[in-house]
PDB file of C-alpha atoms in Angstrom:
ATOM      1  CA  UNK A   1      64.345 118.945  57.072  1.00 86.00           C
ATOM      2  CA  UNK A   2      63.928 119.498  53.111  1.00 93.00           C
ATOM      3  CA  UNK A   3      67.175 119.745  50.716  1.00 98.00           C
ATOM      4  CA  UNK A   4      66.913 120.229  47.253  1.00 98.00           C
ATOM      5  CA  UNK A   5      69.483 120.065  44.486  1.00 98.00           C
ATOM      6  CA  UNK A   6      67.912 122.435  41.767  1.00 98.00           C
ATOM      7  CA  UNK A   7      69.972 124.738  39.198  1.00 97.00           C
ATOM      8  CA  UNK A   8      73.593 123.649  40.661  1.00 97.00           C
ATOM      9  CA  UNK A   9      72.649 124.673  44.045  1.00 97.00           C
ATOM     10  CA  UNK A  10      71.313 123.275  47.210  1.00 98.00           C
ATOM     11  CA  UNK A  11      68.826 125.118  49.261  1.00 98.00           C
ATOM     12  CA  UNK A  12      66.651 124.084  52.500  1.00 97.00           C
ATOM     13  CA  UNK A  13      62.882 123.986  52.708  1.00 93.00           C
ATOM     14  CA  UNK A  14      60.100 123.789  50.067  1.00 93.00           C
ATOM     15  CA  UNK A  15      62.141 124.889  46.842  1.00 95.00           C
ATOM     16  CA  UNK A  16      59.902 126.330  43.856  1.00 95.00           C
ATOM     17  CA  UNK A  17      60.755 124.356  40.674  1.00 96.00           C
ATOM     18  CA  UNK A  18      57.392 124.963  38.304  1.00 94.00           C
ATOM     19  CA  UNK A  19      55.923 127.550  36.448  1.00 95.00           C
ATOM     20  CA  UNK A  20      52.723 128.329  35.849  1.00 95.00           C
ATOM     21  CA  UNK A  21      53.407 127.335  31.545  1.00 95.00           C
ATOM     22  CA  UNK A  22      55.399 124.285  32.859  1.00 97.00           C
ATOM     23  CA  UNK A  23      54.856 121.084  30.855  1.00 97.00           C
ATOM     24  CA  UNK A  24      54.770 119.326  33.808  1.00 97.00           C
ATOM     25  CA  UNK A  25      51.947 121.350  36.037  1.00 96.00           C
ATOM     26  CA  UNK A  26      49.866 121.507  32.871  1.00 95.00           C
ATOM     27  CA  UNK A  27      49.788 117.919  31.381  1.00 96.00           C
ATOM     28  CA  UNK A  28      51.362 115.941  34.422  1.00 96.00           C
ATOM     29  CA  UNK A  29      54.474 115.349  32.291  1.00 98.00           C
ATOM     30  CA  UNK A  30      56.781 114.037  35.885  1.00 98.00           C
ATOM     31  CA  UNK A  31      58.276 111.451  36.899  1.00 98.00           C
ATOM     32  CA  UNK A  32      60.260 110.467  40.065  1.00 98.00           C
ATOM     33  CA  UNK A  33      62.259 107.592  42.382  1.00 98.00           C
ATOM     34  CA  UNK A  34      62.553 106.979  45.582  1.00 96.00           C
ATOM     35  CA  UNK A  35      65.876 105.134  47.232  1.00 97.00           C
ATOM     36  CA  UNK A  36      66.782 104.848  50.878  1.00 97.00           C
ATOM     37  CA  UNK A  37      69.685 106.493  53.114  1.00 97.00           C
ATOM     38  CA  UNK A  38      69.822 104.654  56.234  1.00 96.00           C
ATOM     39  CA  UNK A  39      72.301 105.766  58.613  1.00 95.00           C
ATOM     40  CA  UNK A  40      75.052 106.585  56.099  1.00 93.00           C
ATOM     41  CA  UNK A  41      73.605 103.462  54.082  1.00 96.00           C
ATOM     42  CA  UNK A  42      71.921 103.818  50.204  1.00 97.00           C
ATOM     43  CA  UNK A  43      70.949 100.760  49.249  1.00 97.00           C
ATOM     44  CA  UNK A  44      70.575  99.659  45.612  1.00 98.00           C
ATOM     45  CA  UNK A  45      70.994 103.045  45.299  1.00 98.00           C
ATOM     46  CA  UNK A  46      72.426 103.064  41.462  1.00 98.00           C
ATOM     47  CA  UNK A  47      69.175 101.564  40.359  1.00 98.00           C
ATOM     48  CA  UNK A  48      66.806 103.327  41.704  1.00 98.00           C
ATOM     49  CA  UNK A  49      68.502 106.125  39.627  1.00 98.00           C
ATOM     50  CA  UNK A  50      68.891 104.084  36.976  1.00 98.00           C
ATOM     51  CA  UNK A  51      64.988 103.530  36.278  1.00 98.00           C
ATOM     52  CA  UNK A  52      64.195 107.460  37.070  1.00 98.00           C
ATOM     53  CA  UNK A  53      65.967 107.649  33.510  1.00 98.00           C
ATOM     54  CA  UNK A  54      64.112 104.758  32.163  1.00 98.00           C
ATOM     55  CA  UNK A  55      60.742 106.512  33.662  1.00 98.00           C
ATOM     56  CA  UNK A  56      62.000 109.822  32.019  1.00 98.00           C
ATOM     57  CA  UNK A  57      61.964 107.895  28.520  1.00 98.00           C
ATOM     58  CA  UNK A  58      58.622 106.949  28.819  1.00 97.00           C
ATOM     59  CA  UNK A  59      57.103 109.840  29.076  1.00 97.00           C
ATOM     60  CA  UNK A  60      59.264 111.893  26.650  1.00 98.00           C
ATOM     61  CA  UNK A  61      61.488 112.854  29.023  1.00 98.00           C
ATOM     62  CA  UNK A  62      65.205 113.197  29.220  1.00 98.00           C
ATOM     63  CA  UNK A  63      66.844 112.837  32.616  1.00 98.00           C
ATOM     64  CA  UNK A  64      69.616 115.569  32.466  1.00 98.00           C
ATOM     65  CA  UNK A  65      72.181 113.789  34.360  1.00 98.00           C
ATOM     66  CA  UNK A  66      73.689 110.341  34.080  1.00 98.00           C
ATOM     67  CA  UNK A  67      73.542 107.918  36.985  1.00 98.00           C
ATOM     68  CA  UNK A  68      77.123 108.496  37.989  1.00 98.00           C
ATOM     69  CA  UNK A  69      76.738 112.399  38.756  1.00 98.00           C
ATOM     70  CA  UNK A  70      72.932 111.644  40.664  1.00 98.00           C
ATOM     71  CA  UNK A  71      74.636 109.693  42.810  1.00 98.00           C
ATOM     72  CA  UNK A  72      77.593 111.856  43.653  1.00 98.00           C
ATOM     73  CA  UNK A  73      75.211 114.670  44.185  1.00 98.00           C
ATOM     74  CA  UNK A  74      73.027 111.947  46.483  1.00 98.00           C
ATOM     75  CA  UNK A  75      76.478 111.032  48.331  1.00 98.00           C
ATOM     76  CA  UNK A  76      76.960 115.071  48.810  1.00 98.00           C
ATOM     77  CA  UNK A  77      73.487 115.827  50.222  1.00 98.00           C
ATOM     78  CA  UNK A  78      73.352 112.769  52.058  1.00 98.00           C
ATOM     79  CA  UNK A  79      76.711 113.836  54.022  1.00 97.00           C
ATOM     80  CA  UNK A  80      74.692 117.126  54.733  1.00 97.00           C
ATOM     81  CA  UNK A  81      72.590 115.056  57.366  1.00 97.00           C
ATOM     82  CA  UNK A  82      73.504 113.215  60.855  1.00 96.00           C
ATOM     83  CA  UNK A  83      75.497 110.649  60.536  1.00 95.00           C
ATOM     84  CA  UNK A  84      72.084 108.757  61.890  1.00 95.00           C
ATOM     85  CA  UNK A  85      69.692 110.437  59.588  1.00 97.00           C
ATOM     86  CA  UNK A  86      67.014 107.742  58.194  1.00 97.00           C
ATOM     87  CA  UNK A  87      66.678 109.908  54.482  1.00 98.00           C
ATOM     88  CA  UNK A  88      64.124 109.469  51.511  1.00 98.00           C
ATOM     89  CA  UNK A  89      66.037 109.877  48.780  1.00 98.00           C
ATOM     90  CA  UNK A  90      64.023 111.268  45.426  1.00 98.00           C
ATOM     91  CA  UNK A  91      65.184 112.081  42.196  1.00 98.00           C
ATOM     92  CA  UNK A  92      62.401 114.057  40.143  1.00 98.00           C
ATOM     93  CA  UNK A  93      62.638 114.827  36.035  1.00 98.00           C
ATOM     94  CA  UNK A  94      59.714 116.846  34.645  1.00 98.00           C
ATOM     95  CA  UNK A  95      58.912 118.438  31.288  1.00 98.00           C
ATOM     96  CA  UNK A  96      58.899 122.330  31.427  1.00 97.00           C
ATOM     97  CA  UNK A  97      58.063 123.262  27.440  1.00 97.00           C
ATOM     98  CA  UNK A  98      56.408 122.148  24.882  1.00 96.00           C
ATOM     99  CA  UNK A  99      52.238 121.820  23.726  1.00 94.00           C
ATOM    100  CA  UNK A 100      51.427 118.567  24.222  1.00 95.00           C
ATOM    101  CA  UNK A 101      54.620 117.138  23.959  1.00 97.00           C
ATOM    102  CA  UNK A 102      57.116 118.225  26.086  1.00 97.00           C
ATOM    103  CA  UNK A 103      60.745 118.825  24.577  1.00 98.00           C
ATOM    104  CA  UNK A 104      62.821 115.849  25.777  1.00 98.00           C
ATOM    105  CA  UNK A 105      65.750 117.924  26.281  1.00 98.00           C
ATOM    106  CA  UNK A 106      64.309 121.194  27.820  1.00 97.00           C
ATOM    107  CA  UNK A 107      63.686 118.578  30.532  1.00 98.00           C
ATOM    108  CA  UNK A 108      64.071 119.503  34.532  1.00 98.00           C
ATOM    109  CA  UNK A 109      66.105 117.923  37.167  1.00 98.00           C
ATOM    110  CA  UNK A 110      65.794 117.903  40.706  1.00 98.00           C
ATOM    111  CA  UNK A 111      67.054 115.885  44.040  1.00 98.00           C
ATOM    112  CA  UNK A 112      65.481 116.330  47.220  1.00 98.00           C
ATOM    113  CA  UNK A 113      66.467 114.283  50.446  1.00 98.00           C
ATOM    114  CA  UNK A 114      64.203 114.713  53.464  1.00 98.00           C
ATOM    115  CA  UNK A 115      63.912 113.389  56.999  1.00 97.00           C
ATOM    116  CA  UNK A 116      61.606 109.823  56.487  1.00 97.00           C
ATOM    117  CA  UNK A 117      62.596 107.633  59.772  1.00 96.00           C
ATOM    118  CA  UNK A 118      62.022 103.848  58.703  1.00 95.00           C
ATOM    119  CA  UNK A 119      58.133 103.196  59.932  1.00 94.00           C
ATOM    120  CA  UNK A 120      58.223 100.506  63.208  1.00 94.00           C
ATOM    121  CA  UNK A 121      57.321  96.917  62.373  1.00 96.00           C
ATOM    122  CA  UNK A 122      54.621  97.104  63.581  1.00 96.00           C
ATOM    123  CA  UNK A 123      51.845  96.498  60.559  1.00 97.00           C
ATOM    124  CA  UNK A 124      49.199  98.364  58.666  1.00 98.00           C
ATOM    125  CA  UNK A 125      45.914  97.554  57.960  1.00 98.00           C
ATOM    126  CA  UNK A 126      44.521  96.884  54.213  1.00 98.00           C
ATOM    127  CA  UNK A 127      41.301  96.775  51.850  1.00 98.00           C
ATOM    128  CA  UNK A 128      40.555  95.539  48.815  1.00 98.00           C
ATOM    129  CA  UNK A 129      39.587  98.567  46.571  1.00 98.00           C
ATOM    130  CA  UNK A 130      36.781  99.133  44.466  1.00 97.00           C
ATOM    131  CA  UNK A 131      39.111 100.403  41.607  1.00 96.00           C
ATOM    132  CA  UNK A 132      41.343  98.608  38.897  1.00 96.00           C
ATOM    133  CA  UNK A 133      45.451  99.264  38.167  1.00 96.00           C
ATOM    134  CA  UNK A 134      45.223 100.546  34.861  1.00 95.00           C
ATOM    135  CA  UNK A 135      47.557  98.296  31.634  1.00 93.00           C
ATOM    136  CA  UNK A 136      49.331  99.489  29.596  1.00 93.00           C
ATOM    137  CA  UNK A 137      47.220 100.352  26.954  1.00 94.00           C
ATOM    138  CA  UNK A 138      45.674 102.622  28.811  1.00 93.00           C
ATOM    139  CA  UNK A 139      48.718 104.941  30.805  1.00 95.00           C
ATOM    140  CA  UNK A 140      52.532 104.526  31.597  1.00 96.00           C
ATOM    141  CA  UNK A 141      52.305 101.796  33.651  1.00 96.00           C
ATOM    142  CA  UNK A 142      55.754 100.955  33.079  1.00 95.00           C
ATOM    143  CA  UNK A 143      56.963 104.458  34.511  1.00 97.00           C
ATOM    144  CA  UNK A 144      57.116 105.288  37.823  1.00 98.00           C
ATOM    145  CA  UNK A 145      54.766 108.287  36.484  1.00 98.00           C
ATOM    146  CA  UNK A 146      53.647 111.204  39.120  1.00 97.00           C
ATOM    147  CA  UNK A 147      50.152 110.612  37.073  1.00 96.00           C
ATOM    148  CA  UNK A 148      49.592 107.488  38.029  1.00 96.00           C
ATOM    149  CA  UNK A 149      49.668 107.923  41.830  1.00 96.00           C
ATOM    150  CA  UNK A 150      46.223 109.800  41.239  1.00 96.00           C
ATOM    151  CA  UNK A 151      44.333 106.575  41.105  1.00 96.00           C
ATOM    152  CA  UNK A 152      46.959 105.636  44.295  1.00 96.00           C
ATOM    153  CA  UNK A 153      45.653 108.484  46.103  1.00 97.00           C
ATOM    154  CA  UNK A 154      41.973 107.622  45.149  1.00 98.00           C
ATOM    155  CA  UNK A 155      42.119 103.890  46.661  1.00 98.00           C
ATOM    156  CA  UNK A 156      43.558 105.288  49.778  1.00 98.00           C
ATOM    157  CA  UNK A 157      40.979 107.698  50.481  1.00 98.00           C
ATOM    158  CA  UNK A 158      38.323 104.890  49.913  1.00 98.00           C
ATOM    159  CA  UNK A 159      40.303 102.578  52.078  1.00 98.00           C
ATOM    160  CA  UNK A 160      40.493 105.469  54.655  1.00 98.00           C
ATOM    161  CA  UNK A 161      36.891 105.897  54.685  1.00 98.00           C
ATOM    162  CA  UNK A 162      36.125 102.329  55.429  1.00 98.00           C
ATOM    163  CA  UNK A 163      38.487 103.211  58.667  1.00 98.00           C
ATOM    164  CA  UNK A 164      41.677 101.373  56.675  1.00 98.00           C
ATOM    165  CA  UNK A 165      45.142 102.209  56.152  1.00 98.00           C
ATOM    166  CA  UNK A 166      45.931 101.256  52.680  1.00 98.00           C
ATOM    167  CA  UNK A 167      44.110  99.621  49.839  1.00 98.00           C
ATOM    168  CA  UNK A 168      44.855  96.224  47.710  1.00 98.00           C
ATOM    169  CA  UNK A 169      44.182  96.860  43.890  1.00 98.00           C
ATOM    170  CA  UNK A 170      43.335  94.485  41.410  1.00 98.00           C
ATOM    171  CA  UNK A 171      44.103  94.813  37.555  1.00 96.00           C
ATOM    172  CA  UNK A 172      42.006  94.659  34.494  1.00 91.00           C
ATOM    173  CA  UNK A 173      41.648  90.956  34.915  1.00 94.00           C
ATOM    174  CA  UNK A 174      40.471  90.947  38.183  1.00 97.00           C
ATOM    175  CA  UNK A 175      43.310  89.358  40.414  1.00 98.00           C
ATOM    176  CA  UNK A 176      45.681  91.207  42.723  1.00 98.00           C
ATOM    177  CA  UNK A 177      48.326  93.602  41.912  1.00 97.00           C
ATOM    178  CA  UNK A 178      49.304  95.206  44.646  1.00 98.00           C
ATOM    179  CA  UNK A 179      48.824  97.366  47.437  1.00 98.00           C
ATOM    180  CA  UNK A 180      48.150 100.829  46.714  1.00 97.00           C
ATOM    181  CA  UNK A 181      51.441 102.089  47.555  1.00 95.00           C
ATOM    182  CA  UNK A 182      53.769  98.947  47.128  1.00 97.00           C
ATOM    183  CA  UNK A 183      54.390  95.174  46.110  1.00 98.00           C
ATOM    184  CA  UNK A 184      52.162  92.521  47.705  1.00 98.00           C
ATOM    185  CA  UNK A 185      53.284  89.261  48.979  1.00 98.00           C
ATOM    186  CA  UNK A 186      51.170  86.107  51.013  1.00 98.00           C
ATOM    187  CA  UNK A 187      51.665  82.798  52.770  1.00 98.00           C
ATOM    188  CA  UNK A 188      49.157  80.354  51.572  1.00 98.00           C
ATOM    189  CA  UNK A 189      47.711  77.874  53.775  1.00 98.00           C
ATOM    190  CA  UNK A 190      50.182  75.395  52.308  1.00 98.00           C
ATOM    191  CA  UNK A 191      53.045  77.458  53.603  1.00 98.00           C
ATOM    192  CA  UNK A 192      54.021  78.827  49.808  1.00 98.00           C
ATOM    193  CA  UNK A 193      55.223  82.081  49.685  1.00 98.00           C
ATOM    194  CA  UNK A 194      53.183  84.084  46.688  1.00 98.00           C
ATOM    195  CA  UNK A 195      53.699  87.186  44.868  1.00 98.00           C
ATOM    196  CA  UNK A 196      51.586  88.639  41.984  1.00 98.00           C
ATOM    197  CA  UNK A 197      53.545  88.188  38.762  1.00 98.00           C
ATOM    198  CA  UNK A 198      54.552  91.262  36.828  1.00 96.00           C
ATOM    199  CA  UNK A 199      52.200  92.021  34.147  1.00 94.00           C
ATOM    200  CA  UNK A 200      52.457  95.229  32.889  1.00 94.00           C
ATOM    201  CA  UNK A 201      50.035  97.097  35.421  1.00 95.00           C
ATOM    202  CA  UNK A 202      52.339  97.489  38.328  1.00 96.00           C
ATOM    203  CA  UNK A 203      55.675  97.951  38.565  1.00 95.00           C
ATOM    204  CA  UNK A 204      57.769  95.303  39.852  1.00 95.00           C
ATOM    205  CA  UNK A 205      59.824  97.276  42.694  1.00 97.00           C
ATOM    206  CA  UNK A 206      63.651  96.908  43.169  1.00 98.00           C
ATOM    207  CA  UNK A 207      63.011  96.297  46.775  1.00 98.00           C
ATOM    208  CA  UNK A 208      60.741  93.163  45.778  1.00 98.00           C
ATOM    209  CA  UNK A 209      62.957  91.876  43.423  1.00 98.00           C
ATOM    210  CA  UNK A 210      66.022  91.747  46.391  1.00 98.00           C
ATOM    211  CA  UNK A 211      63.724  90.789  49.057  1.00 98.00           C
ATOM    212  CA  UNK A 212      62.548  87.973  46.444  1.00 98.00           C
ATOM    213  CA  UNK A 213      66.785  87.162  46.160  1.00 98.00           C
ATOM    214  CA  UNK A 214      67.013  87.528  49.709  1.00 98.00           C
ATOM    215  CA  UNK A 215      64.188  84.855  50.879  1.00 98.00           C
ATOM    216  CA  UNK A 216      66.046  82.748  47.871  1.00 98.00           C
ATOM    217  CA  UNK A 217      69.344  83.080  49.699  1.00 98.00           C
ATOM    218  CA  UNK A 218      67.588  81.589  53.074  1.00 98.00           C
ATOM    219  CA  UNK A 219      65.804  78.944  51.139  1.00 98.00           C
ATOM    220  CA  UNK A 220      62.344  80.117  51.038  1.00 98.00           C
ATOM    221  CA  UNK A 221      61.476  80.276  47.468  1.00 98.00           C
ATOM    222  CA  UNK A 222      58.723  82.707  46.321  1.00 98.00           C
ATOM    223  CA  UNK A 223      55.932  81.446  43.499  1.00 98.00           C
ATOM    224  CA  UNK A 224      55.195  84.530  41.209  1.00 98.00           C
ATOM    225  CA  UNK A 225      51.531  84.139  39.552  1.00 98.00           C
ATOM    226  CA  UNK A 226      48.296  85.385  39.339  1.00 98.00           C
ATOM    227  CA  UNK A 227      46.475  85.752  42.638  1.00 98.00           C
ATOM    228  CA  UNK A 228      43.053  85.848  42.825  1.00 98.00           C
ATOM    229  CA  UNK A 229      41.296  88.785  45.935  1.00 98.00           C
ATOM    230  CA  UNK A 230      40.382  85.548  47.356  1.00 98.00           C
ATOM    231  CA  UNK A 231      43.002  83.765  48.246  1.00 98.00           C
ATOM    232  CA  UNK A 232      43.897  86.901  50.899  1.00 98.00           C
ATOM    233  CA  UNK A 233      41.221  85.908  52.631  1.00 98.00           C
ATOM    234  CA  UNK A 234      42.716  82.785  53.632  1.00 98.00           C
ATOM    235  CA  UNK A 235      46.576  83.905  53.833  1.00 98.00           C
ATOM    236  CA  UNK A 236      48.766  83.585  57.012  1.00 98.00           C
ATOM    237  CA  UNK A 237      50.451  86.165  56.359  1.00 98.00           C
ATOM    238  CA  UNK A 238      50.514  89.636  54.305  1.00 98.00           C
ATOM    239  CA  UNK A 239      52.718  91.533  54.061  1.00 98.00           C
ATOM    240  CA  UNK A 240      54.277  94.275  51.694  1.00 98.00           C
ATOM    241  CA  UNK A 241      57.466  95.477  49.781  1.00 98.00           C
ATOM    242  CA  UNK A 242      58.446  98.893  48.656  1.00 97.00           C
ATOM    243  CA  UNK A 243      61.255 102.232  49.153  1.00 95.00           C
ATOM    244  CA  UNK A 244      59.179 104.118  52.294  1.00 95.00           C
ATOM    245  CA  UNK A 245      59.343 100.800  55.062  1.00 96.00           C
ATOM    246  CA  UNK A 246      61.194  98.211  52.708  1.00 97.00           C
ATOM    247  CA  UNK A 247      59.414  95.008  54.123  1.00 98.00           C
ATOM    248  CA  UNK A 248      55.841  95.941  56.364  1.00 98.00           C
ATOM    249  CA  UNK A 249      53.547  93.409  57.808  1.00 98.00           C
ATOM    250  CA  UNK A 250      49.650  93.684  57.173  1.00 98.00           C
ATOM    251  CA  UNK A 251      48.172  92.828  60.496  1.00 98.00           C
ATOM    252  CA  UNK A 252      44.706  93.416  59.403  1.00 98.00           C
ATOM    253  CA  UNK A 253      43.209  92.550  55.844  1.00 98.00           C
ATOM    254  CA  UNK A 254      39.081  93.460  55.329  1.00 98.00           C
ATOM    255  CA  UNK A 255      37.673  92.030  58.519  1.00 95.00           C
ATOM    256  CA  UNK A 256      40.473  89.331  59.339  1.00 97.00           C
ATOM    257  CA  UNK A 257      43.546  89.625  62.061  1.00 98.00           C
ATOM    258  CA  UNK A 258      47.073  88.703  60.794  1.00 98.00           C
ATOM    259  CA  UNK A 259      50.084  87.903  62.991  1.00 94.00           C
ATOM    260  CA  UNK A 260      53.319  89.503  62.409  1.00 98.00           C
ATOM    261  CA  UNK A 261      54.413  86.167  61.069  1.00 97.00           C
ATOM    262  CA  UNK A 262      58.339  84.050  60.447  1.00 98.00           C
ATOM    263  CA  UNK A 263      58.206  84.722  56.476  1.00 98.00           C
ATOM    264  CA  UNK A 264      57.540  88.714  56.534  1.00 98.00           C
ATOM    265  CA  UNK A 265      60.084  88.827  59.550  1.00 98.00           C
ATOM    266  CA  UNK A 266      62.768  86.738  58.104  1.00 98.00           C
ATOM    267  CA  UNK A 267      62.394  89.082  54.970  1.00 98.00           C
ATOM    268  CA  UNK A 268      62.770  91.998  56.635  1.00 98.00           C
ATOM    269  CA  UNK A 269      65.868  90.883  59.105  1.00 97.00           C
ATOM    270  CA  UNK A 270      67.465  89.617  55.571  1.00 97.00           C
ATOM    271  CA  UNK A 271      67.242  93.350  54.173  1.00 97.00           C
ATOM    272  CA  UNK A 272      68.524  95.104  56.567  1.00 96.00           C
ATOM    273  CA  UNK A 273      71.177  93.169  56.901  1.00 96.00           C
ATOM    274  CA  UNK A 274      71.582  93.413  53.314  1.00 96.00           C
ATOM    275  CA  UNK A 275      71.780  97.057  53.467  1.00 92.00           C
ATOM    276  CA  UNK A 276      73.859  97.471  56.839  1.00 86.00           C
ATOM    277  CA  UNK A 277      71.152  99.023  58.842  1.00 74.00           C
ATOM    278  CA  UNK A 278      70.759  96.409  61.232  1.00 66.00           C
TER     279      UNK A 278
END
């Protein structure tokens, strides 16, 4: 089930938004968020919509409405849904005039919630990619821009050709950013818990930063610096952060067999508990 918020209405199914002149269809001028309903539950819901507004500014955008009445219309569509519905929650602002620049107030607005049951934990398989997280000299890395997620899409379809499920990117430097689709985190052999630090080519998800809290609150403490491709190679455990499964083990990395292992379980016990969907 699709429901969209467009215009002051709400509508089922694939609503049209674009046309043909848009801004946004032409130059790619979009940019989204994604937050979580989980049986009634939205966790850090306020600021998830709170950087779709931030995204909007950094592309010349304007988000049309303020946090506050996003989240009453997320509260509304949400109580459209079962009481059990597991929801992916997206917020979307895109430019519909201008040349090359769009107008930051002729910006668009739209909400859609959709049916997106939380994935099992049972583990993906993962790649290292042949291709590079772009800085920020070079695109809106600090956006959560619909542009970018063409070089996403591109390291997935190499991954999937090499009979993989997602893809582990490296940035301009070399080392690890993340996965394709969401924050990256590793056990060394020493038992440290490791996440790439923030460096301006990936964003630093609201889901990593409370799973970080959360593994603080249960005394694991998690070391964020640069990680070099190698050290996955040696990891006992992989695993990943991000809106779609909030904490996901990766059971197999290149040609190596992970366990599903204590740290990447712990994290994700701690967050649902967090959020009530436990």
């Amino acid at each position: 089930m699709y429901l969209t918020y467009f215009k002051g209405q709400w509508a089922e199914g694939n609503v049209p938004l674009f046309g043909a002149m848009d801004h946004s269809v032409w130059l790619g001028s979009s940019v989204f968020d994604g937050a979580r309903a989980i049986r009634g539950q939205l966790p850090d819901l306020r600021l998830h919509l709170q950087r779709v507004i931030h995204s909007a500014e950094r592309l010349g955008l304007q988000c049309p409405l303020t946090v506050d009445e996003m989240e009453a219309l997320v509260r509304e569509g949400v109580g459209k849904f079962p009481l059990d519905a597991e929801l992916y929650v997206r917020p979307l602002v895109f430019g519909a005039e201008g040349f090359l620049v769009p107008v930051p107030e002729k910006s668009g607005f739209a909400l859609t919630l959709f049916d997106a049951p939380m994935p099992p934990f049972t583990g993906f398989s993962a790649c290292l990619s042949s291709l590079c997280r772009p800085d920020a000299s070079m695109a809106p890395t600090d956006a959560k821009a619909s542009a970018l997620y063409a070089n996403t899409t591109r390291a997935i379809r190499e991954a999937s050709a090499r009979g993989f499920d997602n893809a582990v990117v490296v940035d301009s430097d070399g080392n690890v950013g993340e996965f394709a689709t969401s924050n990256l985190f590793l056990v060394t052999p020493e038992g440290k818990v490791v996440t790439p630090v923030p460096n301006g080519t990936f964003l630093a998800g609201i889901t990593r930063a409370r799973v970080i809290g959360l593994l603080a609150e249960a005394g694991v403490a998690v070391e964020e610096r640069s990680v070099h491709p190698d050290e996955l190679l040696t990891a006992l455990e992989i695993f990943n952060t991000g809106n779609y499964g909030k904490v996901t083990p990766c059971i197999r990395y290149e040609g190596r067999t992970l366990a599903i292992g204590p740290v990447a379980t712990l994290a994700r016990e701690r967050y649902l508990a967090f959020s009530g969907a436990a």
